[in-house]
CSV table of C-alpha atoms in Angstrom, one decimal:
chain,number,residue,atom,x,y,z
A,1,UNK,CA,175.2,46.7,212.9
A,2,UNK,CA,174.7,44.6,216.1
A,3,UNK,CA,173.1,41.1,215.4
A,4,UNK,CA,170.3,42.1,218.2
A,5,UNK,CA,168.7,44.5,215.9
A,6,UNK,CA,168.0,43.2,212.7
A,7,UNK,CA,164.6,42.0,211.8
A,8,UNK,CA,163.3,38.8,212.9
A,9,UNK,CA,162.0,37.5,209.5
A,10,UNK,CA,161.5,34.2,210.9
A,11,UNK,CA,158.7,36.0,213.0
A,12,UNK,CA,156.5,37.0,209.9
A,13,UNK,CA,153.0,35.8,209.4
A,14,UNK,CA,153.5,33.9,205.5
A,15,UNK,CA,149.6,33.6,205.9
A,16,UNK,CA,149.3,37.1,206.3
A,17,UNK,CA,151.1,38.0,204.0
A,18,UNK,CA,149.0,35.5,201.5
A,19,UNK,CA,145.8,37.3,202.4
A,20,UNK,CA,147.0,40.2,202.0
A,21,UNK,CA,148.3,40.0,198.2
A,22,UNK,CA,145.1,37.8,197.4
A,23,UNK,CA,143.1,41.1,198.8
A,24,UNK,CA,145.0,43.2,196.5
A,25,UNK,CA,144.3,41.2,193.4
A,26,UNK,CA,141.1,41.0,194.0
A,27,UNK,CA,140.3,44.5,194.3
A,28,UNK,CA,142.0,45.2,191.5
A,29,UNK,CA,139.9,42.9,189.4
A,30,UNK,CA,136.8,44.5,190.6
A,31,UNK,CA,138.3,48.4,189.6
A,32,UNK,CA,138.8,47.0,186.1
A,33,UNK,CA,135.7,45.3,185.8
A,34,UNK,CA,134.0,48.8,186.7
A,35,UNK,CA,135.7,50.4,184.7
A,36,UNK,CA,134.9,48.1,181.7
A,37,UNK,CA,130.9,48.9,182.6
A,38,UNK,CA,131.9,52.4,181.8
A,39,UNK,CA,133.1,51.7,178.4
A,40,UNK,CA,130.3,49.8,177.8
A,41,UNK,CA,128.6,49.9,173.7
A,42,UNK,CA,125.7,52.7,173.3
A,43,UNK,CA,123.4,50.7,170.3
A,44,UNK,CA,121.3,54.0,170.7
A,45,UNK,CA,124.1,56.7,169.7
A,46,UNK,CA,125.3,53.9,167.0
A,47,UNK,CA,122.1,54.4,165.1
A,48,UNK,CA,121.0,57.9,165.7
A,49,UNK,CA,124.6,58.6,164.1
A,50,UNK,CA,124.2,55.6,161.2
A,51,UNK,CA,120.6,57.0,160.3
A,52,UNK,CA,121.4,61.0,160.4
A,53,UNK,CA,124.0,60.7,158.7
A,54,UNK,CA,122.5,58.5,155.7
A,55,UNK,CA,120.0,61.0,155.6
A,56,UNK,CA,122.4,64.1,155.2
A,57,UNK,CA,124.2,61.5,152.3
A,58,UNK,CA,120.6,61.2,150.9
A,59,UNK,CA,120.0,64.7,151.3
A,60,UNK,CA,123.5,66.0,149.6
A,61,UNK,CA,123.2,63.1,146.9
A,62,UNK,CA,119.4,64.7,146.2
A,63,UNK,CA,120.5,68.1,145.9
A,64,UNK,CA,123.7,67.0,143.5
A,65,UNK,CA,121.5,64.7,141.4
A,66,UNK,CA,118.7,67.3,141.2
A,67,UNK,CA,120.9,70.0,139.8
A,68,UNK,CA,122.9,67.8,137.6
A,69,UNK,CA,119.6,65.9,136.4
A,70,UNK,CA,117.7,69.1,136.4
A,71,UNK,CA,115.1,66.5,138.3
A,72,UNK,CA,112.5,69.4,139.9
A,73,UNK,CA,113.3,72.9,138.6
A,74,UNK,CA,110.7,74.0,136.8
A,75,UNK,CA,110.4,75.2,133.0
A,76,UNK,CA,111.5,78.6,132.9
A,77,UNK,CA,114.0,80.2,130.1
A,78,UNK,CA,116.7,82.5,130.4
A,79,UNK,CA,118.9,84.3,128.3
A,80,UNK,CA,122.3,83.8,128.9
A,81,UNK,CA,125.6,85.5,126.8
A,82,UNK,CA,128.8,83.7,126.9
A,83,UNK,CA,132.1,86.0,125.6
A,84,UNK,CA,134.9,85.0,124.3
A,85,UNK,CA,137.2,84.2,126.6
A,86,UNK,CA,135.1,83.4,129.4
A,87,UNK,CA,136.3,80.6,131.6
A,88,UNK,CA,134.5,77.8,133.2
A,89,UNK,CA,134.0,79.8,136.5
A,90,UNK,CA,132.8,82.8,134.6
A,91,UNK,CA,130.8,80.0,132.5
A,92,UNK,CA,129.1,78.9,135.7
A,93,UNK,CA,128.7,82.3,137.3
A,94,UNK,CA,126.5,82.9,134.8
A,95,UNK,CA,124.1,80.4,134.5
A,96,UNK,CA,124.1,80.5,138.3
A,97,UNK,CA,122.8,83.7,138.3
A,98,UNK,CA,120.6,83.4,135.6
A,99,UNK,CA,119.2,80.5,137.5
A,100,UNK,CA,119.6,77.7,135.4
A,101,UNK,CA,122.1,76.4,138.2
A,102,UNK,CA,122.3,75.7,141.7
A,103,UNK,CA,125.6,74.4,142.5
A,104,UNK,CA,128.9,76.5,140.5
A,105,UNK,CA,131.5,74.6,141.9
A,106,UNK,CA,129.7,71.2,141.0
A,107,UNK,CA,129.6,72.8,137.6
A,108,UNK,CA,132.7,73.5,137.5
A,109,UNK,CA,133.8,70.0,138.3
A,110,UNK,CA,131.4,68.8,135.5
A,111,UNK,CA,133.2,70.8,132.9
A,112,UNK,CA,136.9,69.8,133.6
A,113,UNK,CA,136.3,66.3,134.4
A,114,UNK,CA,133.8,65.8,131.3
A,115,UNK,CA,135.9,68.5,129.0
A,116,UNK,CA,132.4,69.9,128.4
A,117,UNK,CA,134.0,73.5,128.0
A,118,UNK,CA,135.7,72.9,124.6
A,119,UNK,CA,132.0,72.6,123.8
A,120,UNK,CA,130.5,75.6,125.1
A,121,UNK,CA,131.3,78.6,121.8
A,122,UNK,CA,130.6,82.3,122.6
A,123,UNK,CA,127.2,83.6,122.0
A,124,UNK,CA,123.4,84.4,123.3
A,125,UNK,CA,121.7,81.3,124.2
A,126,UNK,CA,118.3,80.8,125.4
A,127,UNK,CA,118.0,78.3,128.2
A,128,UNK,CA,116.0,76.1,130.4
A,129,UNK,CA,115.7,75.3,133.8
A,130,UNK,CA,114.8,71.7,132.7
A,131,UNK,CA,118.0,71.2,131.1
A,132,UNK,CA,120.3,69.0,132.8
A,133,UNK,CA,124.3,69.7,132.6
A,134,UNK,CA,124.6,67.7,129.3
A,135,UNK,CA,121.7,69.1,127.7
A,136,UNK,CA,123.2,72.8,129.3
A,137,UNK,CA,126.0,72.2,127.4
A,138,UNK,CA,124.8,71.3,124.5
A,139,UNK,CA,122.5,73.9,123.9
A,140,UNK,CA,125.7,76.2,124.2
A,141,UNK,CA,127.0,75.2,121.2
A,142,UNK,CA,127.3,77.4,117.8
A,143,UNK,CA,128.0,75.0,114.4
A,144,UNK,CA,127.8,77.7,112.3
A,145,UNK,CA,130.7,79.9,114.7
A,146,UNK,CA,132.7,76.4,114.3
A,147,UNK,CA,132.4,76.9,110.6
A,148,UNK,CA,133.0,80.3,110.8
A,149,UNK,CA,136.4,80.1,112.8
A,150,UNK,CA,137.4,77.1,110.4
A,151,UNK,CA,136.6,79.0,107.4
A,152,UNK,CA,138.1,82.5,108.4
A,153,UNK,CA,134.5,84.2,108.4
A,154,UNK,CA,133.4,87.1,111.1
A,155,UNK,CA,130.1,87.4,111.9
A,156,UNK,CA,129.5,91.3,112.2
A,157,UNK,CA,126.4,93.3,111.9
A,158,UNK,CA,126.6,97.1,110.4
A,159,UNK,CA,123.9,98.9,112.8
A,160,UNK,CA,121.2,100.6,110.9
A,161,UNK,CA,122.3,104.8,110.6
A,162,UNK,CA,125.9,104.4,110.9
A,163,UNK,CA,128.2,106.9,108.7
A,164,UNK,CA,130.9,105.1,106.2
A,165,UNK,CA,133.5,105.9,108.7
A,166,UNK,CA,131.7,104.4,111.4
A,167,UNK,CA,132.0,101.0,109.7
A,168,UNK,CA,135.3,101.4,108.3
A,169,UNK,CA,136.6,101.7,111.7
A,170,UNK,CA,133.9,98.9,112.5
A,171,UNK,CA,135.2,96.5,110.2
A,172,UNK,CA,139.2,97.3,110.9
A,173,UNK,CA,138.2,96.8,114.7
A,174,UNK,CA,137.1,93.0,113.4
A,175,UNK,CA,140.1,92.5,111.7
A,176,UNK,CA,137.9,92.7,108.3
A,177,UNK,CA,141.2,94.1,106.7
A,178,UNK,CA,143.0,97.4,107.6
A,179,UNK,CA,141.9,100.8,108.1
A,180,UNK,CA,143.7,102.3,105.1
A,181,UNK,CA,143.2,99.3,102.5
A,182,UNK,CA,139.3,100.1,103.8
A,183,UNK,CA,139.3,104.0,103.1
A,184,UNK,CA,141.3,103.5,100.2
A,185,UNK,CA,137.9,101.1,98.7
A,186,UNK,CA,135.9,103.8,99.8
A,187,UNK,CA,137.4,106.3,98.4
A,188,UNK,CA,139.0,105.2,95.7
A,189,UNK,CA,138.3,102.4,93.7
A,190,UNK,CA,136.0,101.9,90.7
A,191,UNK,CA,133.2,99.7,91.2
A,192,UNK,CA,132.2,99.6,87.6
A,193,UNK,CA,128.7,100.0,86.2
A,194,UNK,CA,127.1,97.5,88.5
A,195,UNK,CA,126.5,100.3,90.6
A,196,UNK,CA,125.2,103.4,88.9
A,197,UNK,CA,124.6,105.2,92.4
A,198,UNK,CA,127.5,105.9,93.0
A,199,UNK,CA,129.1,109.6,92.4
A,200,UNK,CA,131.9,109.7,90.4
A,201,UNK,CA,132.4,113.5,91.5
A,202,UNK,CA,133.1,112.5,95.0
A,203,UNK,CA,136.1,110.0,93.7
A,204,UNK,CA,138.9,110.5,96.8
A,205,UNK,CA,136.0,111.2,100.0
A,206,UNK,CA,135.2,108.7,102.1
A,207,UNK,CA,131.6,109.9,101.9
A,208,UNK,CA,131.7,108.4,98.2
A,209,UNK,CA,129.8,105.5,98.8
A,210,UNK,CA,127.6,107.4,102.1
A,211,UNK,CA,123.8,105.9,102.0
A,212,UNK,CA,124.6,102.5,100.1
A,213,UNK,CA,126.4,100.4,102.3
A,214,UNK,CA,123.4,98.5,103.7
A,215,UNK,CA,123.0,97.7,107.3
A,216,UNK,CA,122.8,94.2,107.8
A,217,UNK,CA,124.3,90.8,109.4
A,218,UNK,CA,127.5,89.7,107.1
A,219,UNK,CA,129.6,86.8,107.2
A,220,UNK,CA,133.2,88.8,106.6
A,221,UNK,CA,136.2,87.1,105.1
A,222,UNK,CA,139.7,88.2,106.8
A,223,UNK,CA,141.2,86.5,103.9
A,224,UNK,CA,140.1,88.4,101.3
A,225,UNK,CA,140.6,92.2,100.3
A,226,UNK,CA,138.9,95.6,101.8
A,227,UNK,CA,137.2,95.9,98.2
A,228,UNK,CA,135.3,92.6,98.4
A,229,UNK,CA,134.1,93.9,101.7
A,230,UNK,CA,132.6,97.0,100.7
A,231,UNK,CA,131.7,95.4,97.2
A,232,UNK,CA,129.3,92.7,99.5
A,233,UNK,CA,127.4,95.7,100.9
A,234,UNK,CA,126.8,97.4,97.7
A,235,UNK,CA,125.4,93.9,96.4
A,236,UNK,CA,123.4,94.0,99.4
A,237,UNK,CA,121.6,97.6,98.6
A,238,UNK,CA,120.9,96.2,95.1
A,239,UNK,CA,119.7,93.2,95.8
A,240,UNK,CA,117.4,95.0,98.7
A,241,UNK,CA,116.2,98.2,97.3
A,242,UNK,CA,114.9,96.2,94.0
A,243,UNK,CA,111.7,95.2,92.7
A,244,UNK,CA,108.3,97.0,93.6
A,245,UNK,CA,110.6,99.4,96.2
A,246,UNK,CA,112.5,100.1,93.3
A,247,UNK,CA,110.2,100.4,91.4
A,248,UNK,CA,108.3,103.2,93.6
A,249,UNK,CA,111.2,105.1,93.9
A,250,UNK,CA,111.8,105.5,90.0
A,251,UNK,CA,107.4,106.7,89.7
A,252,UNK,CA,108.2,109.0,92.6
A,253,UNK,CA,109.2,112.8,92.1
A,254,UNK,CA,112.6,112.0,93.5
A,255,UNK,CA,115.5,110.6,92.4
A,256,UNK,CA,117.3,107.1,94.4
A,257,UNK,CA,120.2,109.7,95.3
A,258,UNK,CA,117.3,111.8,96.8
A,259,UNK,CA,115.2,109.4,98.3
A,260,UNK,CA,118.0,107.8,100.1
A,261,UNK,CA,119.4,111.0,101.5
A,262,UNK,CA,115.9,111.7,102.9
A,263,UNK,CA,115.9,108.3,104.4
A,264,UNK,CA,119.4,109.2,105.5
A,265,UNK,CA,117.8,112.6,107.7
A,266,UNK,CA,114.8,109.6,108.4
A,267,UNK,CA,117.0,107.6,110.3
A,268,UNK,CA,119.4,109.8,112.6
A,269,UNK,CA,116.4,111.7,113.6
A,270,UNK,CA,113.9,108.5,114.3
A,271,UNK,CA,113.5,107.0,117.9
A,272,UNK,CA,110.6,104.8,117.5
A,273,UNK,CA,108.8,102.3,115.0
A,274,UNK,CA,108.1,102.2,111.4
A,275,UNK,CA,104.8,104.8,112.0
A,276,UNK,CA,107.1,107.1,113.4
A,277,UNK,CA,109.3,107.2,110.4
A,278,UNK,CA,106.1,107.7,108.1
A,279,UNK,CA,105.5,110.7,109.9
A,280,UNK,CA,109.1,112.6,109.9
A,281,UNK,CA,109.0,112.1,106.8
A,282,UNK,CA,105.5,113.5,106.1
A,283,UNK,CA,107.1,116.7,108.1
A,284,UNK,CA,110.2,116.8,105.7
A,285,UNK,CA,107.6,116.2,102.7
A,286,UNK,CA,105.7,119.1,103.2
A,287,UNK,CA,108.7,121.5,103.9
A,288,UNK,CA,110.1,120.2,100.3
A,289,UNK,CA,106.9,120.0,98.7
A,290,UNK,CA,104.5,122.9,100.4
A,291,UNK,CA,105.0,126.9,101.1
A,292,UNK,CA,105.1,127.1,104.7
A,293,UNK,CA,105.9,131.0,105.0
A,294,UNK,CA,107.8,130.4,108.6
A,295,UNK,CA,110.1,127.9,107.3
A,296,UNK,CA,110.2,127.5,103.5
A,297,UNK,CA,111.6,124.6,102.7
A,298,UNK,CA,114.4,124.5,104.9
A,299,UNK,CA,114.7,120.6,106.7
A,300,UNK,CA,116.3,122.5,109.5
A,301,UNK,CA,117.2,118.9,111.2
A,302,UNK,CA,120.2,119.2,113.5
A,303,UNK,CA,121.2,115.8,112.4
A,304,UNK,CA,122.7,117.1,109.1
A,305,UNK,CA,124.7,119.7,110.7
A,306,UNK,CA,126.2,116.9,113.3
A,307,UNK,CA,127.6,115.3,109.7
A,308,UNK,CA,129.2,118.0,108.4
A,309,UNK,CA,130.8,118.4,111.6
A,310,UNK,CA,132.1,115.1,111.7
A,311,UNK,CA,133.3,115.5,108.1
A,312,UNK,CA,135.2,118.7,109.0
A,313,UNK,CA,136.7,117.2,112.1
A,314,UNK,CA,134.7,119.2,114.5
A,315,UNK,CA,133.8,118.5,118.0
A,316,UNK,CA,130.1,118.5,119.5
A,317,UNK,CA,130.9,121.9,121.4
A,318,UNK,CA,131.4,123.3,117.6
A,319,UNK,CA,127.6,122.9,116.7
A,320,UNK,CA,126.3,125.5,115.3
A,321,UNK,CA,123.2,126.0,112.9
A,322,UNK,CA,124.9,128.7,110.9
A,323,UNK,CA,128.0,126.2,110.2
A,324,UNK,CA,129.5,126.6,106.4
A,325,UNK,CA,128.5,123.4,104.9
A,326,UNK,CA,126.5,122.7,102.1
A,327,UNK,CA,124.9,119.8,104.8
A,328,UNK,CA,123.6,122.8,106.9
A,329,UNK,CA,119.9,122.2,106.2
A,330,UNK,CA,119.1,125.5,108.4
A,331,UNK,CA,121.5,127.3,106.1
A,332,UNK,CA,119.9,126.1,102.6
A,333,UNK,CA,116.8,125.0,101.6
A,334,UNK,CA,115.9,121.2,100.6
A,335,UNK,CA,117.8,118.3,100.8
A,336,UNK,CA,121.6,118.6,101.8
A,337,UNK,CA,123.7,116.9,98.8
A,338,UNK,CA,124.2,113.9,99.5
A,339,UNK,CA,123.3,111.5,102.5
A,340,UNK,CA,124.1,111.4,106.1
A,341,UNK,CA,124.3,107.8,107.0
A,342,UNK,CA,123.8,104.2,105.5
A,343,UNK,CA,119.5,104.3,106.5
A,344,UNK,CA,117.6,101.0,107.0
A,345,UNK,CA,115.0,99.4,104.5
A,346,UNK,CA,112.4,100.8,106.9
A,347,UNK,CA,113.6,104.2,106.4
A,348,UNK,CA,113.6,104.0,102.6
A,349,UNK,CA,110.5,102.8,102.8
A,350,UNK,CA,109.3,105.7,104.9
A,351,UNK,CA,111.0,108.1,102.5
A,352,UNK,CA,109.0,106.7,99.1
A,353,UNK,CA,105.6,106.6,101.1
A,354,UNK,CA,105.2,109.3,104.0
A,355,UNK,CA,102.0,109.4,106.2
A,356,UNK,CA,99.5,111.9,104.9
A,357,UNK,CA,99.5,114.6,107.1
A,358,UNK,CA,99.9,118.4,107.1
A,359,UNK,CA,103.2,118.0,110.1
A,360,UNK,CA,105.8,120.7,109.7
A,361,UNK,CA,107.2,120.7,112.9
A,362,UNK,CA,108.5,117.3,115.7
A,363,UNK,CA,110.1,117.4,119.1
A,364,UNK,CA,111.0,114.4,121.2
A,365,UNK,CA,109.4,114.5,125.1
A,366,UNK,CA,110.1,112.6,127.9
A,367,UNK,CA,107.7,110.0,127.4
A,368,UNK,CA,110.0,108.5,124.8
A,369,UNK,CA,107.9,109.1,121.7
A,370,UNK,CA,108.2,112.1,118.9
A,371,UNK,CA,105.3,114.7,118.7
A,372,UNK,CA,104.4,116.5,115.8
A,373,UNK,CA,102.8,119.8,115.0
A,374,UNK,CA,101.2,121.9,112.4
A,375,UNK,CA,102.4,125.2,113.2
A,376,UNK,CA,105.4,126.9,115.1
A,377,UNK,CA,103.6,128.0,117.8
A,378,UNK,CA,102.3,124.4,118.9
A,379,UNK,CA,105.9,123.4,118.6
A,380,UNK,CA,107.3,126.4,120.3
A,381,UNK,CA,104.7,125.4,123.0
A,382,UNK,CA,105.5,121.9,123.8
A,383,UNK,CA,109.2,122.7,123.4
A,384,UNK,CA,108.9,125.2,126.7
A,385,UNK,CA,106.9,122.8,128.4
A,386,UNK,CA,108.5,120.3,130.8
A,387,UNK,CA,107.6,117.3,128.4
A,388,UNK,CA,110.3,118.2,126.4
A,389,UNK,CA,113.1,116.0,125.9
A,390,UNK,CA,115.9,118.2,124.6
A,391,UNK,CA,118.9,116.4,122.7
């Protein structure tokens, strides 16, 4: 390159130059300070946030602490049934719908941070919106099924009516003792002379002991045999049909064998209360007692027909009133031979001491209540009318 065209830095301005860099400092000072007036602290936002946000706190914390507390909901009860098995969700789903709840899942947090469902024991429990979770809790608690389980005990209830094969398959279902160490009680074994009821004759059926198993809440033993099973219901008639009942049965025209068949027939054919019972068996009463020239004294209840069936193995599409048993009570007159079920107290009762009325005929309508009627053509009436309940 030639020395004549190279750039004459001796021929700069320096003062120029000066400005010029003191120009572009300065500017850039003022960019930043704008842009600092942009970021500048909102107070306002700061405490709109800080205040809306204490309030949802406050408003949470209310809502947990007025569903753990039970602070404001109320004083109503509800019945609530916890099964065996049921797990803390389950446990809470429950009580949530029953209402005793608002939040389940801070339920469920109670329980398995407080170990509150080791607490909680199967059952029906009646509860209060004014219990807290403690108080919940508590109140779900069964001493006596803690004993129970410690002790080996069942808690089982034989429903009133039920044949001697529907609680021995009741009791095997529990784990009482098996089916076949049950049947063979039953059937076989000799009670001795504490109970005179009992028919020798039928020694081997498992309809022995039919009508004197009494229906009632026991406190089973798994650890102990089938017999002392069955021998705790037999106690259980004694000790129940005793005194004045007793007492009324032996000044009556019948026999305990008879009256407790008739309370037998009572109690499969009853739908209602104890008055109802008085009058079936004012019906049955006058067909054993009277000369009604339509029926004789023929029971004619379909109930005693559905037992032999059972006995015989039959199904329901086998009914027939002219079946060959000597339970038919269409077939033969009076009471079958021997009972049909194990009744309740109420339907002994009903059996000693029938309603005075002259009733030879009942049908069930579809209001849910029995009617009765004096003659066959009443009855006959009401059953083609479309009141009639049929079954």
């Amino acid at each position: 390159m030639s020395e004549n065209k190279r750039p004459d830095t001796q021929g700069w301005d320096t003062e120029a130059v000066r400005r010029r860099i003191i120009n572009e400092v300065d500017a850039g000072a003022e960019t930043g300070s704008k842009k600092k007036k942009h970021r500048k602290f909102n107070w306002k936002i700061y405490i709109a946030a800080v205040v809306l946000g204490s309030m949802l706190l406050a408003g949470l914390g209310w809502i947990l602490a007025n569903d753990l507390c039970a602070l404001d909901k109320g004083n109503d009860t509800y019945t609530v049934t916890i099964e065996e098995g049921d797990g803390v969700f389950k446990i809470a789903s429950k009580l949530k719908k029953a209402g005793l709840i608002e939040l389940k899942g801070f339920f469920v947090l109670y329980e398995i941070f407080t170990g509150a469902k080791k607490d909680i024991d199967p059952g029906t429990y009646e509860l209060n919106t004014s219990m807290d979770y403690r108080s919940l809790v508590n109140n779900m608690y069964d001493p006596d099924a803690r004993r129970r389980a410690q002790e080996g005990l069942v808690l089982l209830t034989i429903p009133e009516g039920y044949t001697v094969q529907q609680i021995v398959d009741l009791l095997a279902e529990n784990k009482i003792s098996t089916k076949e160490e049950l049947i063979d009680a039953v059937s076989n074994f000799d009670f001795g002379e504490e109970y005179p009821f009992i028919d020798s004759s039928l020694n081997g059926q498992i309809n022995r002991l039919e009508g004197y198993l009494f229906p009632d809440t026991y406190e089973f033993s798994t650890e102990k045999s089938a017999v002392y099973a069955i021998d705790t219901m037999l106690t259980n008639f004694n000790n129940r049909v005793s005194g004045d009942l007793l007492a009324e049965i032996q000044n009556s025209d019948y026999s305990l064998k008879e009256i407790v068949t008739l309370a037998s027939i009572i109690e499969k054919e009853a739908i209602g209360d104890y008055e109802e019972r008085a009058n079936i068996s004012s019906v049955f009463h006058n067909r054993l007692e009277g000369d009604n020239g339509e029926v004789g004294n023929a029971l004619q209840s379909d109930a005693t027909i559905h037992y032999a069936m059972a006995l015989m193995g039959l199904e329901d599409k086998d009914f027939s009133t002219d079946l060959d048993s000597p339970y038919n009570t269409y077939l033969h007159g009076g009471l079958p031979v021997g009972p049909i079920c194990n009744p309740s107290l109420a339907s002994i009762r009903a059996a000693v001491n029938p309603n005075d009325t002259d009733y030879y005929y009942f049908a069930y309508g579809k209001d849910g209540v029995s009617h009765f009627f004096r003659t066959f053509n009443e009855h006959l009436s009401f059953v083609n009318s479309d009141m009639y309940a049929p079954g």
